[in-house]
Each structure stands twice: as C-alpha cells, then as structure tokens.
Amino acid sequence: MTTMTMKRPRDKLAPEPAPALSRFHTSRYALPKDNGTNSNLCSGPFLLSQIGDPTGFKPFWKSVGDQCKVTFYSSDFMSYLTDDQKVCWFLEKDLEDAIRKLHQTVGNATTEDRYIVVGTGSTQLYQAALYALTAPGGPEPVNVVSAVPYYSSYVEETNFLRSALYKWAGNAYSFDKEGPYIELVTMPNNPDGQVRDPVVNRFPHIKFQHRYDGKLIHDLAYYWPQYTPITTQADYDIMLFTFSKSMGHAGSRIGWAVVKDKDVAIKMTKYIELKSIDVSRESQHRAAKILGMVSDRSQCLGADFRFGKSLMAERWRKFKEVISCSRLFSVPKYMEEYCQFSGEHIETTSRSFAWLKCNNSHVEDLEIFLRGYKIMGRGGSMFGADPNHVRVSMLSDEVMFNLFLKWLSSILDTINNGN
C-alpha cells in the first residue's frame, strides 16, 4: 500500500466492466486507464497513493548495512517441521523469542502466558482467527462487524470465500442483531488513525443489549512508536501484528498473532496448516534477525522507531502545510498523549495514512476528483464512510511523497486562483 508509478498505458480508454465483477476480481494495485484528464496540471504517471507500501523506511535499513545479513545454505530448512511439540509447530524458535523480546522492549503488548502463531502476513492470520472463533459452525454464519470507518479490506477478506461459518455484517455502531458476533477493533484505526475501543454492547442499559457475548479481534498492525504513542500494554484475546508495518518489510510476508486461549491458537494453526502447510522458514529467520536487532541494546535499540517517528512527523508537517493553504481539505485532529516507550508527550501527528476530507459540497466523490489529477487514493465508501473522504498513504518513498505534495499543491493553487 504505497505511492508508486507505472508507465501510462498507450491504448485508448476501455469500457468500464460491471461494477460488482470489477471490484471483486480487480487487484487493489491496478491503475486506471489514462484519458488525459487535467494532464497539463499534473503531467506524468499516476501516483498510487492508496496502498500502504512502507518503502519510506528503506533509507534506514540501507544505513544498517550487513548488521541484519542472513545466510542460508542449500541444505537448510528442508523439513516441514520445526517443533511438533509446540502449538504452532512451524514457528521458528528464534522468531518467537524475537517477537516476545520486541513486545517487552516496546511495551505495546503483553506476551507472557500467551501463544504466538505465525502467518503469511496478518491477512492470513485474520482469516485464521475468523475460522478459530466460528468453527465448527452453527445454523447461521456468525456476523462480523467493525466500526465505520473500518479497514477497507475487511469486507472483501471476510466475504471472499463465501464461508458458511461467518459473514460481513457492516457497521458495528448500528449493529443490533441477536446472536453471536465478532467485532474487529483496529488500533490505531485504519484509515483515520483514531484510537478506539469496541462499540457493540458498549451501553449495557440499552434494551437491545445482546444476550450473546461477542468475540473480539484486535488488529494492532500500526500500534508501534513511529505511528502513535504507546499509552498502554495491550492485553486482548487475539492481537494481530505484521512485519510489514512494524519494520517496513512488506515483501517478507510475515505476521504474528498473540493469542490468549490455547484452543483458539490450535485452531488458527490448523487453518494455516490447511491453507499453506506452514510459513516460509527463510522469511521467519530474516524477520527474527531484524526484530532481534531493533530490540538489542548493544546494537541500535529502537533506532528503527526513532527514524520512523521522525520521518512521519516531518511528512505530516509538510502535508499539513500544503493543505492549510486552502479550506478545501481537512484531516482529523489527534490528542497529545504520553508515550511510554519514548518517555515524552507526543504533539505531532505521525499516522501512517491521511484521512483526507473534502469540504467543498460540489465535490461529491473525492476519490474521483483526485483521480482526475492522477492521484489515486482509496475512497471513503470502501471504508463504509462518505465519499467525500479519501485515504492517502504517508509511507511511500521520498520521491513519490514529494511528488504527491507537489501535485496536491498545484490543485490547491489552481482552485484558489479560480481556474
């Protein structure tokens, strides 16, 4: 999910496919055909600002040099098995130790007396958690909800296989159905960066209070010091984390879940076993090496987080400077909070995405409006919100981020000048 470029297609604009089929089968990384709209203002390729590909952290990892070098021999990792006595039998011990040490160092999640389940990114772990919380099933699929604006991929990921175990049921704020349910809580929230709690059953005195206890999945992909103050040590039943957002290494496809209940951890492990047998051991060892270095006091304790925090703060400063030139756009405000990891009050915004709102009533769909200027954001409707919002990534490489600011500034200059 990053800002990236591709060459402009040479063929003419093709007819739009049927909306349902297009949305269901088209990659989120696909670029639209270029019909030259506003090309004089923003000439060049499209900026894919809708995905959170964390290439902005690459300069730090280049500076590390060979401190995280990992060497594999052709005879390494030939077996399926790692440790068949553990709940997650394909989890490498080095990675488990590094994960536990990292969380202890940062203080963002408790791992004591918890089970670690590794997956091919947190997306697979999300599916594994849904399976674990709903199998063997009942007369009706379990409703899955999240508060608006929710992470846009939740809907597609939940409904993709059309499972008989669970189904997407929409906005947690308006959910009032009887029966078991699962609520997804993203903290800080993707897309708007707010820190929030579960909302279903939050008012026990309301007459439609559920007779069933809901189950929670906490997606903590962005609960790291470079994005948000660490205000408490998270301690929930299922907590999902990802190597891509914690360290910036999306291509390794490593995620992990911290799970309280052994039976849930066993079911999650079984799901991954059936889907992919196990998780790449080469990727696990690479992740273990990098996570270990970040939490090693003798090397560069927290250096990655300090770099990331500085980078994000500076980007937000530049971004807010651009949009402050006009009343056309606005972004949410965040409270100053004390970060237990850094030991300081955090005043600057450093969220991974900007939840951009258009304040002009004549712009009905901000995603389409920005696309006309070759800026590809992810529209608010995909998050269950109004189409006058767009999520844009703050994680891209420096060249693409600066180009995004330049084009955004050009749009505002044009509008301010009445052109």
Short mmCIF file of C-alpha atoms in Angstrom, two decimals:
data_model
loop_
_atom_site.label_atom_id
_atom_site.label_comp_id
_atom_site.label_asym_id
_atom_site.label_seq_id
_atom_site.Cartn_x
_atom_site.Cartn_y
_atom_site.Cartn_z
CA MET A 1 0.00 0.00 0.00
CA THR A 2 2.28 2.78 -1.23
CA THR A 3 2.80 5.63 -3.63
CA MET A 4 4.34 4.20 -6.79
CA THR A 5 4.45 4.87 -10.51
CA MET A 6 3.74 2.95 -13.66
CA LYS A 7 4.05 3.93 -17.33
CA ARG A 8 0.96 5.42 -18.85
CA PRO A 9 -0.90 2.88 -20.99
CA ARG A 10 -0.89 3.58 -24.71
CA ASP A 11 -4.24 2.04 -25.56
CA LYS A 12 -7.46 4.00 -25.60
CA LEU A 13 -9.76 4.13 -22.61
CA ALA A 14 -11.53 0.79 -22.36
CA PRO A 15 -15.17 0.43 -21.32
CA GLU A 16 -15.71 0.02 -17.58
CA PRO A 17 -16.53 -3.58 -16.59
CA ALA A 18 -19.57 -4.38 -14.49
CA PRO A 19 -19.02 -2.76 -11.04
CA ALA A 20 -19.52 -5.91 -8.95
CA LEU A 21 -17.23 -8.04 -11.10
CA SER A 22 -14.62 -5.28 -11.34
CA ARG A 23 -14.49 -4.66 -7.60
CA PHE A 24 -14.41 -8.38 -6.79
CA HIS A 25 -11.68 -9.50 -9.20
CA THR A 26 -9.56 -6.42 -9.91
CA SER A 27 -6.34 -6.01 -7.94
CA ARG A 28 -6.21 -3.14 -5.47
CA TYR A 29 -2.86 -2.29 -7.10
CA ALA A 30 -4.31 -1.79 -10.58
CA LEU A 31 -4.12 1.63 -12.23
CA PRO A 32 -6.92 3.15 -14.30
CA LYS A 33 -6.68 3.94 -17.96
CA ASP A 34 -5.39 7.45 -18.58
CA ASN A 35 -7.74 9.67 -20.56
CA GLY A 36 -5.56 12.74 -20.12
CA THR A 37 -7.81 14.48 -17.58
CA ASN A 38 -6.02 17.52 -16.14
CA SER A 39 -2.77 16.13 -17.59
CA ASN A 40 -1.44 19.65 -18.16
CA LEU A 41 -1.65 20.35 -14.44
CA CYS A 42 -0.21 17.04 -13.22
CA SER A 43 1.75 15.59 -16.13
CA GLY A 44 3.36 12.21 -15.84
CA PRO A 45 2.34 8.86 -14.39
CA PHE A 46 -0.40 8.13 -11.87
CA LEU A 47 0.56 8.24 -8.20
CA LEU A 48 -0.76 5.13 -6.47
CA SER A 49 -1.27 6.69 -3.04
CA GLN A 50 -3.96 4.27 -1.91
CA ILE A 51 -1.78 1.41 -0.64
CA GLY A 52 0.45 1.38 2.43
CA ASP A 53 3.66 0.02 0.94
CA PRO A 54 6.26 1.10 3.56
CA THR A 55 9.13 1.96 1.22
CA GLY A 56 9.69 5.23 3.07
CA PHE A 57 11.69 3.30 5.68
CA LYS A 58 14.20 1.97 3.16
CA PRO A 59 16.90 4.62 3.87
CA PHE A 60 17.15 3.43 7.47
CA TRP A 61 17.60 -0.20 6.51
CA LYS A 62 20.18 0.71 3.88
CA SER A 63 22.14 2.51 6.61
CA VAL A 64 22.13 -0.65 8.72
CA GLY A 65 24.32 -2.36 6.16
CA ASP A 66 25.08 -6.03 6.82
CA GLN A 67 24.04 -6.00 10.51
CA CYS A 68 20.92 -7.93 9.52
CA LYS A 69 22.57 -10.11 6.90
CA VAL A 70 21.25 -13.67 6.90
CA THR A 71 22.97 -16.52 5.06
CA PHE A 72 21.19 -19.70 4.01
CA TYR A 73 22.74 -22.91 2.74
CA SER A 74 21.03 -25.13 0.20
CA SER A 75 20.59 -27.83 2.84
CA ASP A 76 18.81 -25.54 5.33
CA PHE A 77 15.09 -25.81 6.16
CA MET A 78 14.34 -28.89 4.10
CA SER A 79 11.79 -30.31 6.55
CA TYR A 80 8.21 -29.18 7.04
CA LEU A 81 8.63 -29.46 10.80
CA THR A 82 10.15 -27.03 13.25
CA ASP A 83 8.91 -28.22 16.65
CA ASP A 84 5.94 -30.57 16.65
CA GLN A 85 5.62 -30.25 20.43
CA LYS A 86 4.53 -26.60 20.21
CA VAL A 87 1.02 -25.34 19.48
CA CYS A 88 2.27 -23.50 16.39
CA TRP A 89 4.56 -26.28 15.22
CA PHE A 90 6.02 -24.33 12.25
CA LEU A 91 7.04 -21.27 14.29
CA GLU A 92 10.83 -20.88 14.41
CA LYS A 93 12.15 -20.53 17.95
CA ASP A 94 14.38 -17.58 17.00
CA LEU A 95 11.37 -15.70 15.67
CA GLU A 96 9.23 -16.48 18.72
CA ASP A 97 11.98 -15.26 21.04
CA ALA A 98 12.48 -12.09 18.97
CA ILE A 99 8.73 -11.32 18.95
CA ARG A 100 8.42 -11.71 22.71
CA LYS A 101 11.53 -9.60 23.34
CA LEU A 102 10.38 -6.87 20.96
CA HIS A 103 6.97 -6.50 22.62
CA GLN A 104 8.63 -6.45 26.03
CA THR A 105 11.04 -3.74 24.85
CA VAL A 106 8.38 -1.55 23.23
CA GLY A 107 5.72 -2.25 25.84
CA ASN A 108 2.88 -2.33 23.33
CA ALA A 109 1.53 -5.83 24.03
CA THR A 110 1.80 -8.49 26.69
CA THR A 111 3.09 -11.89 25.56
CA GLU A 112 3.52 -13.59 28.95
CA ASP A 113 1.47 -16.80 29.12
CA ARG A 114 0.30 -16.17 25.57
CA TYR A 115 0.65 -18.26 22.42
CA ILE A 116 2.39 -16.91 19.32
CA VAL A 117 1.00 -18.00 15.95
CA VAL A 118 2.95 -17.01 12.84
CA GLY A 119 1.29 -16.48 9.48
CA THR A 120 1.94 -15.29 5.94
CA GLY A 121 1.16 -11.70 6.83
CA SER A 122 -1.63 -10.57 9.14
CA THR A 123 -4.20 -11.08 6.37
CA GLN A 124 -3.84 -14.85 6.65
CA LEU A 125 -3.96 -14.58 10.46
CA TYR A 126 -7.20 -12.62 10.24
CA GLN A 127 -8.76 -15.43 8.24
CA ALA A 128 -7.32 -17.95 10.70
CA ALA A 129 -8.84 -16.05 13.62
CA LEU A 130 -12.28 -15.96 11.96
CA TYR A 131 -12.08 -19.71 11.45
CA ALA A 132 -10.93 -20.35 15.01
CA LEU A 133 -13.74 -18.29 16.51
CA THR A 134 -16.53 -19.79 14.40
CA ALA A 135 -15.65 -23.46 13.72
CA PRO A 136 -17.31 -25.93 13.68
CA GLY A 137 -20.17 -23.59 12.78
CA GLY A 138 -23.84 -23.26 13.60
CA PRO A 139 -27.21 -22.88 11.91
CA GLU A 140 -26.27 -19.40 10.64
CA PRO A 141 -22.96 -17.70 9.77
CA VAL A 142 -21.56 -15.55 12.57
CA ASN A 143 -21.87 -11.82 11.92
CA VAL A 144 -18.58 -9.91 11.59
CA VAL A 145 -18.65 -6.15 12.21
CA SER A 146 -16.33 -3.18 12.63
CA ALA A 147 -16.95 0.48 13.40
CA VAL A 148 -17.01 2.92 10.49
CA PRO A 149 -14.63 3.92 9.08
CA TYR A 150 -13.27 0.37 9.05
CA TYR A 151 -10.29 -1.06 7.19
CA SER A 152 -11.44 -1.38 3.59
CA SER A 153 -10.10 -4.90 3.03
CA TYR A 154 -12.12 -6.39 5.89
CA VAL A 155 -15.24 -6.65 3.73
CA GLU A 156 -13.58 -8.43 0.82
CA GLU A 157 -11.46 -10.68 3.03
CA THR A 158 -14.48 -11.72 5.10
CA ASN A 159 -16.77 -12.45 2.15
CA PHE A 160 -14.25 -13.69 -0.40
CA LEU A 161 -14.78 -17.43 0.19
CA ARG A 162 -18.49 -17.05 0.97
CA SER A 163 -17.97 -19.13 4.08
CA ALA A 164 -20.85 -20.80 5.91
CA LEU A 165 -19.03 -20.02 9.18
CA TYR A 166 -19.12 -16.21 9.09
CA LYS A 167 -20.27 -13.23 7.02
CA TRP A 168 -19.72 -9.49 6.91
CA ALA A 169 -22.48 -7.57 8.71
CA GLY A 170 -21.25 -3.99 8.40
CA ASN A 171 -21.01 -1.10 10.82
CA ALA A 172 -20.54 -2.02 14.47
CA TYR A 173 -22.16 1.26 15.57
CA SER A 174 -25.52 0.26 14.09
CA PHE A 175 -25.31 -3.50 14.70
CA ASP A 176 -28.25 -4.67 16.80
CA LYS A 177 -28.87 -8.26 15.73
CA GLU A 178 -29.26 -11.08 18.19
CA GLY A 179 -26.86 -13.99 18.17
CA PRO A 180 -23.08 -14.43 18.29
CA TYR A 181 -20.88 -11.89 16.57
CA ILE A 182 -17.25 -10.93 16.04
CA GLU A 183 -16.11 -7.31 16.27
CA LEU A 184 -12.89 -6.15 14.65
CA VAL A 185 -11.10 -3.39 16.52
CA THR A 186 -8.22 -1.67 14.70
CA MET A 187 -5.93 0.43 16.94
CA PRO A 188 -4.89 2.94 15.83
CA ASN A 189 -7.65 2.78 13.32
CA ASN A 190 -7.03 2.37 9.62
CA PRO A 191 -7.91 4.73 7.87
CA ASP A 192 -8.43 7.67 10.27
CA GLY A 193 -5.75 6.92 12.88
CA GLN A 194 -8.07 7.25 15.87
CA VAL A 195 -7.57 5.08 18.95
CA ARG A 196 -10.83 3.41 19.88
CA ASP A 197 -12.49 0.63 21.85
CA PRO A 198 -15.15 -1.93 20.92
CA VAL A 199 -18.53 -0.32 20.33
CA VAL A 200 -21.03 -3.20 20.25
CA ASN A 201 -22.58 -3.70 23.69
CA ARG A 202 -20.92 -0.54 24.95
CA PHE A 203 -24.17 0.60 26.63
CA PRO A 204 -25.42 -2.25 28.91
CA HIS A 205 -28.66 -0.39 29.79
CA ILE A 206 -29.88 -0.25 26.17
CA LYS A 207 -32.79 -2.62 25.62
CA PHE A 208 -31.29 -4.36 22.59
CA GLN A 209 -28.18 -5.31 24.58
CA HIS A 210 -27.03 -8.64 23.16
CA ARG A 211 -27.77 -11.82 25.04
CA TYR A 212 -24.64 -13.26 23.49
CA ASP A 213 -21.09 -12.26 24.31
CA GLY A 214 -19.32 -11.08 21.22
CA LYS A 215 -15.78 -12.07 20.41
CA LEU A 216 -13.07 -9.56 19.58
CA ILE A 217 -10.14 -9.48 17.17
CA HIS A 218 -7.73 -6.59 17.75
CA ASP A 219 -5.76 -5.55 14.69
CA LEU A 220 -2.70 -3.74 16.09
CA ALA A 221 -0.69 -3.50 12.88
CA TYR A 222 0.05 0.17 13.48
CA TYR A 223 0.43 0.14 17.27
CA TRP A 224 4.13 0.99 17.11
CA PRO A 225 6.02 4.10 18.29
CA GLN A 226 6.65 5.52 14.80
CA TYR A 227 2.90 5.86 14.22
CA THR A 228 1.28 6.51 17.59
CA PRO A 229 2.13 6.99 21.27
CA ILE A 230 2.37 3.73 23.20
CA THR A 231 -0.03 4.54 26.02
CA THR A 232 -0.68 1.09 27.43
CA GLN A 233 0.41 -2.53 27.13
CA ALA A 234 -2.33 -4.13 25.06
CA ASP A 235 -3.79 -7.28 26.59
CA TYR A 236 -6.56 -8.73 24.44
CA ASP A 237 -7.70 -12.22 23.47
CA ILE A 238 -6.40 -12.07 19.90
CA MET A 239 -3.91 -9.40 18.77
CA LEU A 240 -2.63 -9.25 15.19
CA PHE A 241 0.73 -7.73 14.21
CA THR A 242 2.67 -7.58 10.98
CA PHE A 243 6.33 -7.37 9.99
CA SER A 244 5.45 -5.05 7.12
CA LYS A 245 4.20 -2.19 9.28
CA SER A 246 6.34 -2.70 12.38
CA MET A 247 9.66 -2.81 10.50
CA GLY A 248 8.73 -1.80 6.94
CA HIS A 249 9.47 -5.21 5.38
CA ALA A 250 6.26 -5.97 3.50
CA GLY A 251 7.85 -8.35 0.99
CA SER A 252 8.82 -10.95 3.60
CA ARG A 253 5.12 -11.67 4.26
CA ILE A 254 5.39 -12.33 7.99
CA GLY A 255 2.72 -11.62 10.56
CA TRP A 256 2.02 -12.95 14.01
CA ALA A 257 -0.86 -13.27 16.42
CA VAL A 258 -0.62 -13.08 20.21
CA VAL A 259 -3.38 -15.38 21.45
CA LYS A 260 -4.65 -15.89 24.99
CA ASP A 261 -6.66 -19.11 24.58
CA LYS A 262 -4.82 -22.32 23.69
CA ASP A 263 -7.75 -23.85 21.79
CA VAL A 264 -8.05 -20.73 19.62
CA ALA A 265 -4.31 -20.84 18.90
CA ILE A 266 -4.58 -24.53 17.94
CA LYS A 267 -7.44 -23.81 15.53
CA MET A 268 -5.59 -20.87 13.98
CA THR A 269 -2.55 -23.10 13.48
CA LYS A 270 -4.73 -25.76 11.88
CA TYR A 271 -6.20 -23.22 9.46
CA ILE A 272 -2.74 -22.13 8.31
CA GLU A 273 -1.66 -25.76 8.01
CA LEU A 274 -4.60 -26.47 5.70
CA LYS A 275 -4.12 -23.29 3.64
CA SER A 276 -0.33 -23.29 3.17
CA ILE A 277 1.04 -26.17 5.33
CA ASP A 278 3.33 -23.73 7.15
CA VAL A 279 5.10 -20.37 6.80
CA SER A 280 8.35 -19.77 4.94
CA ARG A 281 11.20 -20.51 7.31
CA GLU A 282 13.59 -18.32 5.35
CA SER A 283 11.26 -15.36 5.89
CA GLN A 284 10.92 -16.25 9.56
CA HIS A 285 14.70 -16.23 10.07
CA ARG A 286 15.04 -12.90 8.26
CA ALA A 287 12.31 -11.42 10.44
CA ALA A 288 13.92 -12.85 13.58
CA LYS A 289 17.25 -11.25 12.70
CA ILE A 290 15.72 -7.82 12.09
CA LEU A 291 13.38 -7.86 15.08
CA GLY A 292 16.23 -9.01 17.27
CA MET A 293 18.47 -6.17 16.17
CA VAL A 294 15.84 -3.50 16.85
CA SER A 295 15.37 -4.69 20.44
CA ASP A 296 19.08 -5.33 21.10
CA ARG A 297 20.54 -2.67 23.41
CA SER A 298 24.06 -3.45 22.25
CA GLN A 299 23.19 -2.60 18.63
CA CYS A 300 20.54 0.03 17.92
CA LEU A 301 17.71 -0.27 20.41
CA GLY A 302 14.67 1.49 18.95
CA ALA A 303 16.66 3.18 16.14
CA ASP A 304 14.11 1.99 13.58
CA PHE A 305 11.28 3.51 15.60
CA ARG A 306 13.11 6.80 16.09
CA PHE A 307 13.83 7.05 12.37
CA GLY A 308 10.22 6.20 11.52
CA LYS A 309 8.80 8.65 14.04
CA SER A 310 11.00 11.47 12.73
CA LEU A 311 10.15 10.62 9.12
CA MET A 312 6.39 10.52 9.72
CA ALA A 313 6.38 13.69 11.81
CA GLU A 314 8.26 15.60 9.09
CA ARG A 315 5.93 14.30 6.37
CA TRP A 316 2.87 15.32 8.31
CA ARG A 317 4.35 18.77 8.88
CA LYS A 318 4.84 19.23 5.13
CA PHE A 319 1.45 17.76 4.29
CA LYS A 320 -0.46 19.97 6.74
CA GLU A 321 1.46 22.98 5.47
CA VAL A 322 0.19 22.25 1.94
CA ILE A 323 -3.47 21.70 2.81
CA SER A 324 -3.53 24.71 5.17
CA CYS A 325 -3.28 26.97 2.10
CA SER A 326 -6.94 26.29 1.39
CA ARG A 327 -10.14 25.30 3.18
CA LEU A 328 -10.77 22.64 0.56
CA PHE A 329 -9.23 19.80 2.60
CA SER A 330 -9.05 18.89 6.27
CA VAL A 331 -7.80 15.97 8.36
CA PRO A 332 -8.71 14.65 11.84
CA LYS A 333 -7.13 16.14 14.94
CA TYR A 334 -5.32 13.95 17.45
CA MET A 335 -4.87 14.44 21.17
CA GLU A 336 -1.46 14.92 22.74
CA GLU A 337 -0.57 11.76 24.65
CA TYR A 338 2.31 10.45 26.71
CA CYS A 339 4.31 7.67 25.02
CA GLN A 340 5.63 5.11 27.48
CA PHE A 341 8.25 3.92 25.01
CA SER A 342 9.86 7.28 24.25
CA GLY A 343 9.08 8.85 27.62
CA GLU A 344 7.67 12.05 26.13
CA HIS A 345 4.41 13.68 25.25
CA ILE A 346 3.69 13.31 21.54
CA GLU A 347 2.40 16.51 19.96
CA THR A 348 2.96 15.83 16.28
CA THR A 349 0.79 13.71 14.02
CA SER A 350 2.57 10.65 12.69
CA ARG A 351 -0.18 8.32 11.47
CA SER A 352 0.56 6.07 8.51
CA PHE A 353 -2.37 7.39 6.46
CA ALA A 354 -4.06 10.75 6.00
CA TRP A 355 -7.84 10.56 6.20
CA LEU A 356 -8.46 13.47 3.86
CA LYS A 357 -11.84 15.18 3.83
CA CYS A 358 -13.10 17.47 1.10
CA ASN A 359 -15.06 20.44 2.47
CA ASN A 360 -16.45 21.54 -0.88
CA SER A 361 -20.05 20.37 -1.28
CA HIS A 362 -19.69 20.48 -5.08
CA VAL A 363 -17.17 17.61 -4.94
CA GLU A 364 -19.38 14.57 -4.49
CA ASP A 365 -16.65 11.93 -4.69
CA LEU A 366 -13.16 12.89 -3.57
CA GLU A 367 -11.56 9.73 -4.97
CA ILE A 368 -12.83 10.54 -8.46
CA PHE A 369 -11.86 14.20 -8.05
CA LEU A 370 -8.24 13.37 -7.15
CA ARG A 371 -8.07 10.70 -9.84
CA GLY A 372 -8.71 13.46 -12.35
CA TYR A 373 -5.38 14.88 -11.21
CA LYS A 374 -3.68 11.46 -11.31
CA ILE A 375 -3.62 10.97 -7.54
CA MET A 376 -5.01 7.55 -6.66
CA GLY A 377 -6.41 7.50 -3.13
CA ARG A 378 -8.79 4.96 -1.66
CA GLY A 379 -12.32 6.39 -1.48
CA GLY A 380 -14.33 6.73 1.71
CA SER A 381 -17.12 4.42 0.52
CA MET A 382 -14.69 1.50 0.67
CA PHE A 383 -14.35 2.16 4.40
CA GLY A 384 -18.10 2.39 4.93
CA ALA A 385 -17.80 6.20 5.10
CA ASP A 386 -18.87 9.16 2.97
CA PRO A 387 -17.30 9.51 -0.49
CA ASN A 388 -16.07 12.98 0.47
CA HIS A 389 -13.19 11.21 2.24
CA VAL A 390 -10.08 9.59 0.78
CA ARG A 391 -7.28 7.67 2.45
CA VAL A 392 -3.83 8.54 1.16
CA SER A 393 -0.60 6.83 2.20
CA MET A 394 2.17 8.62 4.07
CA LEU A 395 4.53 5.64 3.75
CA SER A 396 5.86 5.91 0.21
CA ASP A 397 9.45 6.60 -0.81
CA GLU A 398 10.68 10.19 -0.67
CA VAL A 399 10.45 10.90 -4.40
CA MET A 400 6.84 9.81 -4.67
CA PHE A 401 5.80 11.55 -1.47
CA ASN A 402 7.29 14.86 -2.61
CA LEU A 403 5.60 14.47 -6.00
CA PHE A 404 2.29 13.87 -4.21
CA LEU A 405 2.74 17.11 -2.24
CA LYS A 406 3.67 18.99 -5.41
CA TRP A 407 0.58 17.84 -7.28
CA LEU A 408 -1.68 18.46 -4.30
CA SER A 409 -0.27 21.97 -4.02
CA SER A 410 -0.87 22.54 -7.74
CA ILE A 411 -4.51 21.51 -7.32
CA LEU A 412 -5.00 23.96 -4.46
CA ASP A 413 -3.24 26.77 -6.32
CA THR A 414 -5.49 26.25 -9.31
CA ILE A 415 -8.64 26.27 -7.18
CA ASN A 416 -7.53 29.27 -5.13
CA ASN A 417 -6.85 31.20 -8.32
CA GLY A 418 -10.32 30.38 -9.61
CA ASN A 419 -9.09 28.41 -12.65
#
